[in-house]
Coordinates of C-alpha atoms in Angstrom, one line a residue:
X100 CA -54.5 53.9 -8.0
X101 CA -55.3 57.6 -8.4
X102 CA -53.9 58.8 -11.7
X103 CA -55.9 62.0 -11.9
X104 CA -53.4 64.2 -10.0
X105 CA -50.6 65.4 -12.4
X106 CA -47.1 64.1 -11.6
X107 CA -45.0 67.2 -10.8
X108 CA -41.4 67.6 -11.9
X109 CA -38.9 67.9 -9.0
X110 CA -38.4 71.6 -9.8
X111 CA -42.1 72.2 -9.7
X112 CA -42.5 70.2 -6.5
X113 CA -39.7 71.9 -4.8
X114 CA -41.0 75.4 -5.7
X115 CA -44.5 74.5 -4.6
X116 CA -43.3 73.2 -1.2
X117 CA -41.1 76.2 -0.6
X118 CA -44.0 78.5 -1.4
X119 CA -46.3 76.7 1.1
X120 CA -43.6 76.6 3.8
X121 CA -42.9 80.3 3.3
X122 CA -46.6 81.2 3.8
X123 CA -46.9 78.9 6.8
X124 CA -43.8 80.4 8.4
X125 CA -44.9 84.0 7.7
X126 CA -48.3 83.4 9.3
X127 CA -46.8 81.6 12.3
X128 CA -44.3 84.5 12.8
X129 CA -46.9 87.2 12.4
X130 CA -49.4 85.8 14.9
X131 CA -47.9 83.7 17.7
X132 CA -51.3 82.5 18.7
X133 CA -52.5 81.5 15.3
X134 CA -53.7 77.9 14.9
X135 CA -53.6 75.9 11.6
X136 CA -56.6 73.9 10.7
X137 CA -56.2 72.2 7.2
X138 CA -52.7 70.8 7.0
X139 CA -53.3 67.1 6.1
X140 CA -53.9 67.9 2.5
X141 CA -50.5 69.5 2.3
X142 CA -48.8 66.5 3.9
X143 CA -50.5 64.1 1.4
X144 CA -49.8 66.3 -1.6
X145 CA -47.8 64.7 -4.4
X146 CA -45.4 67.6 -4.5
X147 CA -44.7 67.3 -0.7
X148 CA -44.2 63.5 -1.0
X149 CA -41.9 63.9 -3.9
X150 CA -39.6 66.4 -2.1
X151 CA -39.8 64.2 1.0
X152 CA -38.8 61.1 -1.1
X153 CA -35.8 62.9 -2.6
X154 CA -34.6 64.0 0.9
X155 CA -35.0 60.5 2.2
X156 CA -33.3 59.0 -0.8
X157 CA -30.2 61.3 -0.5
X158 CA -30.0 60.8 3.2
X159 CA -26.9 59.0 4.6
X160 CA -29.2 56.2 6.0
X161 CA -31.0 55.6 2.6
X162 CA -29.4 52.1 2.4
X163 CA -30.9 51.0 5.7
X164 CA -34.1 49.0 5.5
X165 CA -36.9 48.9 8.1
X166 CA -38.8 45.9 9.4
X167 CA -40.2 45.2 5.9
X168 CA -36.7 44.7 4.4
X169 CA -37.3 47.4 1.7
X170 CA -34.6 49.9 1.0
X171 CA -34.7 53.1 -1.2
X172 CA -32.8 51.4 -4.0
X173 CA -35.3 48.5 -4.0
X174 CA -38.1 51.0 -4.4
X175 CA -36.4 52.7 -7.3
X176 CA -35.4 49.5 -9.1
X177 CA -38.4 47.2 -8.4
X178 CA -41.4 49.5 -7.7
X179 CA -40.6 52.9 -9.2
X180 CA -40.8 56.3 -7.6
X181 CA -44.1 57.4 -9.1
X182 CA -46.1 54.2 -8.4
X183 CA -44.7 54.1 -4.8
X184 CA -45.6 57.7 -4.0
X185 CA -49.0 57.5 -5.6
X186 CA -49.9 54.4 -3.6
X187 CA -48.6 56.1 -0.5
X188 CA -50.7 59.2 -1.2
X189 CA -53.8 57.1 -1.7
X190 CA -53.3 55.3 1.6
X191 CA -53.0 58.6 3.3
X192 CA -56.1 60.0 1.6
X193 CA -58.2 56.9 2.3
X194 CA -57.0 56.7 6.0
X195 CA -55.6 53.2 5.4
X196 CA -52.0 54.2 6.1
X197 CA -50.5 52.8 9.4
X198 CA -46.9 53.2 10.5
X199 CA -44.9 50.0 10.9
X200 CA -42.8 49.4 14.0
X201 CA -39.3 50.7 13.8
X202 CA -36.4 48.2 13.6
X203 CA -34.1 48.7 16.6
X204 CA -30.4 48.7 16.4
X205 CA -28.0 49.0 19.4
X206 CA -24.9 51.2 18.8
X207 CA -22.2 50.9 21.4
X208 CA -21.2 54.2 23.2
X209 CA -17.8 55.2 24.6
X210 CA -19.1 54.9 28.2
X211 CA -19.9 51.2 27.7
X212 CA -23.6 51.7 27.3
X213 CA -25.6 51.4 24.0
X214 CA -27.5 54.0 22.0
X215 CA -30.7 52.4 20.7
X216 CA -31.6 53.7 17.2
X217 CA -34.9 53.1 15.5
X218 CA -35.0 52.6 11.8
X219 CA -38.4 53.2 10.2
X220 CA -39.5 51.7 6.9
X221 CA -38.9 53.7 3.7
X222 CA -42.7 54.6 3.5
X223 CA -42.7 55.8 7.1
X224 CA -39.6 57.9 6.5
X225 CA -41.2 59.6 3.5
X226 CA -44.4 60.4 5.4
X227 CA -42.4 61.6 8.4
X228 CA -40.4 63.8 6.1
X229 CA -43.6 65.2 4.5
X230 CA -45.0 65.8 8.0
X231 CA -41.8 67.6 9.0
X232 CA -41.8 69.8 5.8
X233 CA -45.3 71.1 6.8
X234 CA -44.8 71.4 10.6
X235 CA -41.3 72.7 10.8
X236 CA -42.1 76.2 9.4
X237 CA -45.0 76.5 11.8
X238 CA -43.1 75.7 15.0
X239 CA -39.8 77.4 14.1
X240 CA -40.8 80.9 15.2
X241 CA -41.8 79.4 18.6
X242 CA -38.4 77.8 19.3
X243 CA -36.0 79.1 21.9
X244 CA -33.4 81.4 20.3
X245 CA -30.4 79.7 21.9
X246 CA -31.5 76.2 20.9
X247 CA -29.4 75.1 17.9
X248 CA -29.9 71.4 17.2
X249 CA -32.1 70.1 14.3
X250 CA -33.2 73.5 13.2
X251 CA -32.7 75.0 9.7
X252 CA -29.7 77.3 9.2
X253 CA -28.3 76.5 12.7
X254 CA -25.2 74.5 13.5
X255 CA -23.0 73.5 16.5
X256 CA -20.6 76.3 15.8
X257 CA -23.4 78.8 16.5
X258 CA -23.8 77.3 20.0
X259 CA -20.1 77.4 20.6
X260 CA -19.9 81.0 19.4
X261 CA -22.6 82.1 21.8
X262 CA -20.8 80.5 24.7
X263 CA -17.6 82.3 23.7
X264 CA -19.6 85.6 23.5
X265 CA -20.9 85.2 27.1
X266 CA -17.6 84.2 28.5
X267 CA -16.0 87.3 27.0
X268 CA -18.8 89.3 28.7
X269 CA -18.0 88.1 32.2
X270 CA -19.9 84.9 32.6
X271 CA -17.5 82.8 34.7
X272 CA -19.4 79.7 35.8
X273 CA -20.8 76.9 33.6
X274 CA -23.4 74.2 34.4
X275 CA -22.7 71.5 32.0
X276 CA -25.8 69.4 31.5
X277 CA -26.9 66.3 29.8
X278 CA -30.4 64.7 29.8
X279 CA -30.2 61.0 30.5
X280 CA -32.0 58.9 27.9
X281 CA -33.7 62.0 26.5
X282 CA -35.2 60.4 23.3
X283 CA -36.3 57.2 25.2
X284 CA -38.1 59.1 28.0
X285 CA -40.0 61.9 26.3
X286 CA -43.6 61.8 27.3
X287 CA -46.0 61.4 24.3
X288 CA -48.6 63.6 26.0
X289 CA -46.1 66.5 26.2
X290 CA -45.3 66.3 22.5
X291 CA -49.0 66.1 21.5
X292 CA -49.9 69.0 23.8
X293 CA -47.3 71.1 22.2
X294 CA -48.5 70.2 18.7
X295 CA -52.1 71.0 19.6
X296 CA -51.2 74.6 20.6
X297 CA -50.6 75.4 16.9
X298 CA -52.3 72.6 15.0
X299 CA -56.0 71.7 15.2
X300 CA -56.1 69.4 12.1
X301 CA -57.2 66.1 13.7
X302 CA -55.7 64.0 11.0
X303 CA -52.3 65.5 11.4
X304 CA -52.4 65.1 15.2
X305 CA -53.5 61.5 14.8
X306 CA -50.6 60.9 12.4
X307 CA -48.1 62.3 15.0
X308 CA -49.7 60.1 17.6
X309 CA -49.3 57.0 15.4
X310 CA -45.6 57.6 14.9
X311 CA -45.1 58.1 18.6
X312 CA -46.9 54.8 19.4
X313 CA -45.7 52.7 16.5
X314 CA -43.6 50.4 18.7
X315 CA -40.3 48.8 18.3
X316 CA -39.1 45.5 16.8
X317 CA -36.0 44.6 19.0
X318 CA -32.9 42.9 17.7
X319 CA -34.2 39.7 19.3
X320 CA -37.3 39.9 17.1
X321 CA -39.7 40.8 19.9
X322 CA -42.3 43.6 19.4
X323 CA -42.5 46.2 22.1
X324 CA -45.0 49.0 22.4
X325 CA -43.3 51.9 24.2
X326 CA -45.4 54.2 26.4
X327 CA -42.8 57.0 26.2
X328 CA -40.0 58.1 24.0
X329 CA -39.6 58.7 20.3
X330 CA -37.2 56.5 18.2
X331 CA -33.8 58.1 17.9
X332 CA -33.2 57.8 14.1
X333 CA -36.7 58.7 12.9
X334 CA -37.0 61.7 10.6
X335 CA -39.6 63.4 12.8
X336 CA -38.0 62.5 16.1
X337 CA -35.7 65.6 16.4
X338 CA -38.7 67.9 15.9
X339 CA -40.7 66.0 18.6
X340 CA -37.6 66.2 20.9
X341 CA -37.3 70.0 20.4
X342 CA -41.0 70.4 21.1
X343 CA -40.8 68.4 24.3
X344 CA -37.6 70.3 25.5
X345 CA -39.4 73.6 25.1
X346 CA -40.5 73.0 28.7
X347 CA -36.9 73.4 29.7
X348 CA -36.3 76.4 27.4
X349 CA -39.3 78.5 28.5
X350 CA -38.3 79.2 32.2
X351 CA -34.9 80.3 31.1
X352 CA -36.3 82.4 28.3
X353 CA -38.7 84.0 30.8
X354 CA -35.9 84.7 33.3
X355 CA -33.8 86.3 30.5
X356 CA -36.7 88.5 29.4
X357 CA -37.3 89.6 33.0
X358 CA -33.7 90.9 33.1
X359 CA -34.0 92.7 29.8
X360 CA -36.7 95.3 30.6
X361 CA -34.4 98.2 30.4
X362 CA -30.8 98.9 29.4
X363 CA -28.1 97.8 31.8
X364 CA -30.7 96.0 34.0
X365 CA -28.5 92.9 34.2
X366 CA -25.5 95.0 35.2
X367 CA -27.6 96.6 38.0
X368 CA -28.8 93.2 39.2
X369 CA -25.3 91.8 39.3
X370 CA -24.2 94.8 41.4
X371 CA -26.8 93.7 43.9
X372 CA -25.5 90.2 44.1
X373 CA -28.2 88.7 41.8
X374 CA -27.0 86.2 39.2
X375 CA -27.8 86.5 35.5
X376 CA -27.7 83.4 33.4
X377 CA -28.4 82.0 29.9
X378 CA -29.2 78.5 28.7
X379 CA -27.6 77.3 25.5
X380 CA -28.9 74.0 24.3
X381 CA -28.0 71.6 21.5
X382 CA -30.6 68.8 21.6
X383 CA -30.2 67.1 25.0
X384 CA -26.8 68.6 25.7
X385 CA -26.8 72.1 27.2
X386 CA -24.8 74.6 29.2
X387 CA -26.0 77.3 31.5
X388 CA -23.7 80.3 31.5
X389 CA -23.8 82.0 34.9
X390 CA -22.6 85.5 35.8
X391 CA -22.5 85.0 39.6
X392 CA -21.1 82.6 42.1
X393 CA -20.6 78.9 42.3
X394 CA -23.4 78.7 44.9
X395 CA -25.8 80.4 42.5
X396 CA -24.7 78.0 39.7
X397 CA -25.4 75.0 42.0
X398 CA -28.9 76.4 42.7
X399 CA -29.5 76.7 39.0
X400 CA -28.5 73.1 38.6
X401 CA -31.1 72.0 41.2
X402 CA -33.8 74.1 39.5
X403 CA -33.0 72.6 36.1
X404 CA -33.3 69.1 37.6
X405 CA -36.7 70.0 39.0
X406 CA -37.9 71.3 35.7
X407 CA -36.8 68.2 33.9
X408 CA -38.3 65.9 36.6
X409 CA -41.7 67.5 36.0
X410 CA -41.5 66.4 32.4
X411 CA -40.4 62.8 33.2
X412 CA -36.7 63.5 32.4
X413 CA -33.6 63.6 34.6
X414 CA -30.1 65.0 34.5
X415 CA -27.2 62.5 34.0
X416 CA -25.2 62.7 37.2
X417 CA -22.1 61.4 35.4
X418 CA -22.2 64.2 32.7
X419 CA -23.6 67.1 34.7
X420 CA -20.9 69.3 36.2
X421 CA -20.3 72.9 37.5
X422 CA -17.1 74.3 36.1
X423 CA -15.2 77.6 36.1
X424 CA -14.4 78.8 32.6
X425 CA -10.7 79.2 33.5
X426 CA -10.6 75.5 34.0
X427 CA -12.2 74.8 30.7
X428 CA -15.0 72.3 29.7
X429 CA -15.9 70.2 26.7
X430 CA -19.1 70.9 24.6
X431 CA -20.0 69.4 21.2
X432 CA -16.5 68.1 20.7
X433 CA -14.8 71.5 21.5
X434 CA -12.6 72.4 24.4
X435 CA -13.7 75.8 25.6
X436 CA -11.5 77.7 28.1
X437 CA -10.8 81.3 29.1
X438 CA -7.0 82.0 29.0
X439 CA -5.0 85.1 30.0
X440 CA -3.4 87.3 27.4
X441 CA -0.3 89.4 28.0
X442 CA -1.3 93.0 28.5
X443 CA -4.9 92.3 27.5
X444 CA -8.1 91.1 29.0
X445 CA -8.5 87.3 29.2
X446 CA -10.7 85.8 26.6
X447 CA -12.3 82.5 25.6
X448 CA -10.5 80.1 23.2
X449 CA -11.9 77.0 21.5
X450 CA -9.8 73.9 20.7
X451 CA -10.5 70.4 19.5
X452 CA -11.2 68.4 22.6
X453 CA -8.6 65.8 23.6
X454 CA -11.2 63.0 23.3
X455 CA -11.9 64.0 19.7
X456 CA -8.2 64.3 18.9
X457 CA -7.4 60.9 20.2
X458 CA -10.5 59.4 18.5
X459 CA -9.3 60.8 15.1
X460 CA -5.9 59.3 15.6
X461 CA -7.4 55.9 16.5
X462 CA -9.5 55.9 13.3
X463 CA -6.5 56.7 11.1
X464 CA -4.5 54.1 13.0
X465 CA -7.2 51.4 12.6
X466 CA -7.2 51.8 8.8
X467 CA -3.3 51.6 8.6
X468 CA -2.7 48.5 10.7
X469 CA -0.9 45.4 9.3
X470 CA -4.2 43.6 9.1
X471 CA -5.2 46.0 6.3
X472 CA -2.3 45.1 4.0
X473 CA -4.7 43.1 1.7
X474 CA -6.4 46.4 0.7
X475 CA -5.3 48.7 -2.1
X476 CA -3.9 52.2 -1.2
X477 CA -7.0 53.6 -2.9
X478 CA -9.2 51.8 -0.4
X479 CA -7.2 53.2 2.5
X480 CA -7.3 56.8 1.1
X481 CA -11.1 56.6 0.4
X482 CA -11.6 55.5 4.1
X483 CA -9.2 58.0 5.7
X484 CA -9.9 61.2 3.6
X485 CA -13.6 61.6 4.8
X486 CA -12.4 61.3 8.4
X487 CA -9.7 63.9 8.1
X488 CA -11.8 66.2 5.9
X489 CA -14.7 66.1 8.4
X490 CA -12.6 66.9 11.4
X491 CA -10.8 69.7 9.6
X492 CA -14.0 71.4 8.5
X493 CA -15.8 70.9 11.8
X494 CA -13.0 72.5 13.9
X495 CA -11.8 75.0 11.3
X496 CA -13.1 77.9 13.4
X497 CA -11.2 76.9 16.6
X498 CA -7.6 77.4 17.5
X499 CA -6.5 74.3 15.7
X500 CA -3.7 75.3 13.3
X501 CA -1.0 73.3 15.2
X502 CA -3.5 70.4 15.7
X503 CA -4.2 70.2 11.9
X504 CA -0.5 70.3 11.1
X505 CA 0.0 67.4 13.5
X506 CA -2.8 65.4 12.0
X507 CA -1.4 66.0 8.6
X508 CA 2.0 64.7 9.7
X509 CA 0.5 61.8 11.6
X510 CA -1.8 60.6 8.8
X511 CA 1.1 60.9 6.2
X512 CA 3.4 58.9 8.5
X513 CA 0.8 56.2 9.2
X514 CA 0.0 55.7 5.5
X515 CA 3.7 55.8 4.5
X516 CA 4.5 53.0 7.1
X517 CA 1.5 51.0 5.8
X518 CA 3.0 51.3 2.2
X519 CA 6.4 50.1 3.5
X520 CA 4.8 47.2 5.2
X521 CA 2.8 46.3 2.1
X522 CA 6.0 46.3 0.0
X523 CA 8.8 45.2 2.3
X524 CA 11.3 44.4 -0.5
X525 CA 10.7 47.5 -2.6
X526 CA 13.2 50.4 -2.5
X527 CA 12.3 54.0 -2.2
X528 CA 12.7 54.8 -5.9
X529 CA 10.1 52.3 -6.8
X530 CA 7.7 53.4 -4.0
X531 CA 8.1 57.0 -4.9
X532 CA 7.4 56.3 -8.6
X533 CA 4.3 54.3 -7.8
X534 CA 2.7 56.1 -4.8
X535 CA 4.4 59.6 -4.4
X536 CA 4.0 62.6 -6.6
X537 CA 5.4 65.9 -5.4
X538 CA 5.4 64.6 -1.8
X539 CA 1.7 63.7 -2.1
X540 CA 0.6 60.1 -1.4
X541 CA -1.9 59.2 -4.1
X542 CA -3.4 56.4 -6.3
X543 CA -5.8 56.5 -9.2
X544 CA -6.1 60.3 -8.8
X545 CA -7.1 60.1 -5.1
X546 CA -4.7 62.1 -2.9
X547 CA -4.2 61.8 0.8
X548 CA -6.1 64.7 2.3
X549 CA -4.1 67.3 4.2
X550 CA -6.1 68.7 7.2
X551 CA -3.8 71.7 7.3
X552 CA -4.9 72.7 3.8
X553 CA -8.2 73.9 5.4
X554 CA -7.9 77.6 6.4
X555 CA -8.5 78.3 10.1
X556 CA -10.9 81.3 10.4
X557 CA -12.9 83.0 13.1
X558 CA -16.6 82.2 13.4
X559 CA -18.7 85.2 13.9
X560 CA -21.4 85.1 16.6
X561 CA -24.7 85.6 14.7
X562 CA -27.0 86.0 17.7
X563 CA -30.6 86.4 16.6
X564 CA -29.6 87.1 13.0
X565 CA -29.7 83.5 11.9
X566 CA -31.8 83.2 8.7
X567 CA -34.2 80.4 7.9
X568 CA -34.7 79.0 4.3
X569 CA -38.1 80.8 4.2
X570 CA -36.9 84.3 5.0
X571 CA -35.6 85.1 1.6
X572 CA -38.8 84.1 -0.1
X573 CA -41.1 85.9 2.4
X574 CA -41.0 89.2 0.4
X575 CA -42.5 87.5 -2.7
X576 CA -45.4 85.8 -0.9

C-alpha cells in the first residue's frame, strides 16, 4: 500500500477539490473549444477520493450494497476509510481497477411497468463520484440553459418557473414529451463521443467506457452485458444521460438563437405566421412551449421524434401529448394551467397535481390503518412527518395554501382515529393527557408536522442567472 502520500483532513480535501473544480470550470467557460489532457491524476488524487467517499457515505442509498455485499458501514467498521481509499487509489494508479457489474433491482411503477435500478459497489460509487467531481465543472458550461436535472444549483422549481414565464408571454401550446426507457437505451458511442470533445485523457475515457460496459447482475443471478444504456442509480449515470441528451438540446438551442439575432425578431416572425418555441427539459421529461398553432406544435412533435430516433431513442406514445395551456398539464408533479382573472390578463398558475395529492393521502392512510396498531405513535409520526414535510417544501411555491390546510386536517384526523383505535376503552381526558398538548399530537418530543406551517411564497424565475458552486470562487483563482 502506498503510504507516501499524506492523508488530507476533510477540510483540506474539500478546499483542494473546490479549487481544482473552479479552475476547470473557468477554463471550460473561457474557451468553449478547450480540451483537457491530464485529468486522471485528479480523479485518483486522495483529496478527490476522500470528498467522493463522504458524498457517497452521506447519500440516501449508502446502506445499499452492490454485488460484493459490502456497504458503506461495513467499510467504516471493518476496513477503515483510509485503508479503503488508499487501496482504491493504488488500484487506479496501477491500472488494476475494474468496475464490478451493477446489482439490478426492479422498482414497480404506477403504470404497471418496472423501473430497473442498478446498484454499483461502494468502490465503484466512490470512483464514479470522483470522476463526476472532475468532469462536471468541464461539461457544465456546455449544457443547455433550459436543462435543469442533475445539475448544480438547479432544481425542478426552476423548470416550472420558466414554463410559467413563457405562458405569461403568450406561449399557448405545449408538447408534453417523455423519452421511453431513456437510461436503458442511451448509446454508449454517443456518450463517449461527447466526452472526447472536451477530454483527451485516454485513461479517463477508458474509465468512462468501463462503467458503461460493466454489465448487470439481474435479480435472478444472471450476468448480462448491455450494449446500450447506463444504469439508472449509478452516480455518474445522470451526467452521461445529460451528455447524450445534448443531441436533443442542440437543435432547439440553435433554433432559439436564430430567432434572437435582433430585438423583437420573434415578434416579427410570429406576425408572419412563423412559430417560435422553447424546449424546457428535466432529464428525460420535457415540454416544448410553442407560440403558434396546434398544427405547428404537431410538426414540432414529429421533428422531436425524428431527432430522438437518430440517437436510438423514441418518444413514449402514452406520455407524449399536445395540450393548450388553458386546459392545463402536469409536469414534475405540478399542475400548470392558465386561468382568467377578473379585469386582468389571464396568467399561469401552478398547483399540486391531483396524482400527487392522492398519492400523499394514500401514504398517510397506509401508515394509519388498523394493521399498524402494534406500532408506537412515535413510529407513526417518524414515518408520516417526512412525507408531509417533503410535500409541503416541494410545492411551497405553488398555489397550495388550501391544499396544505386540507393535508394538515387530513393527517391530524387519520392519526387521531388511529389513536382511538389503539386505545378503544380510553376516554378523551386520558388520551389528551398522553398524546395531546396544545392541540398538537406528539410523543417523546416528536410532534405531528403541520404542512400549513410552511409559508407559501412565489418562486422567482432566474433565467440565465443560476449560479454554480464554482462561480463565487472564480475571482480568487
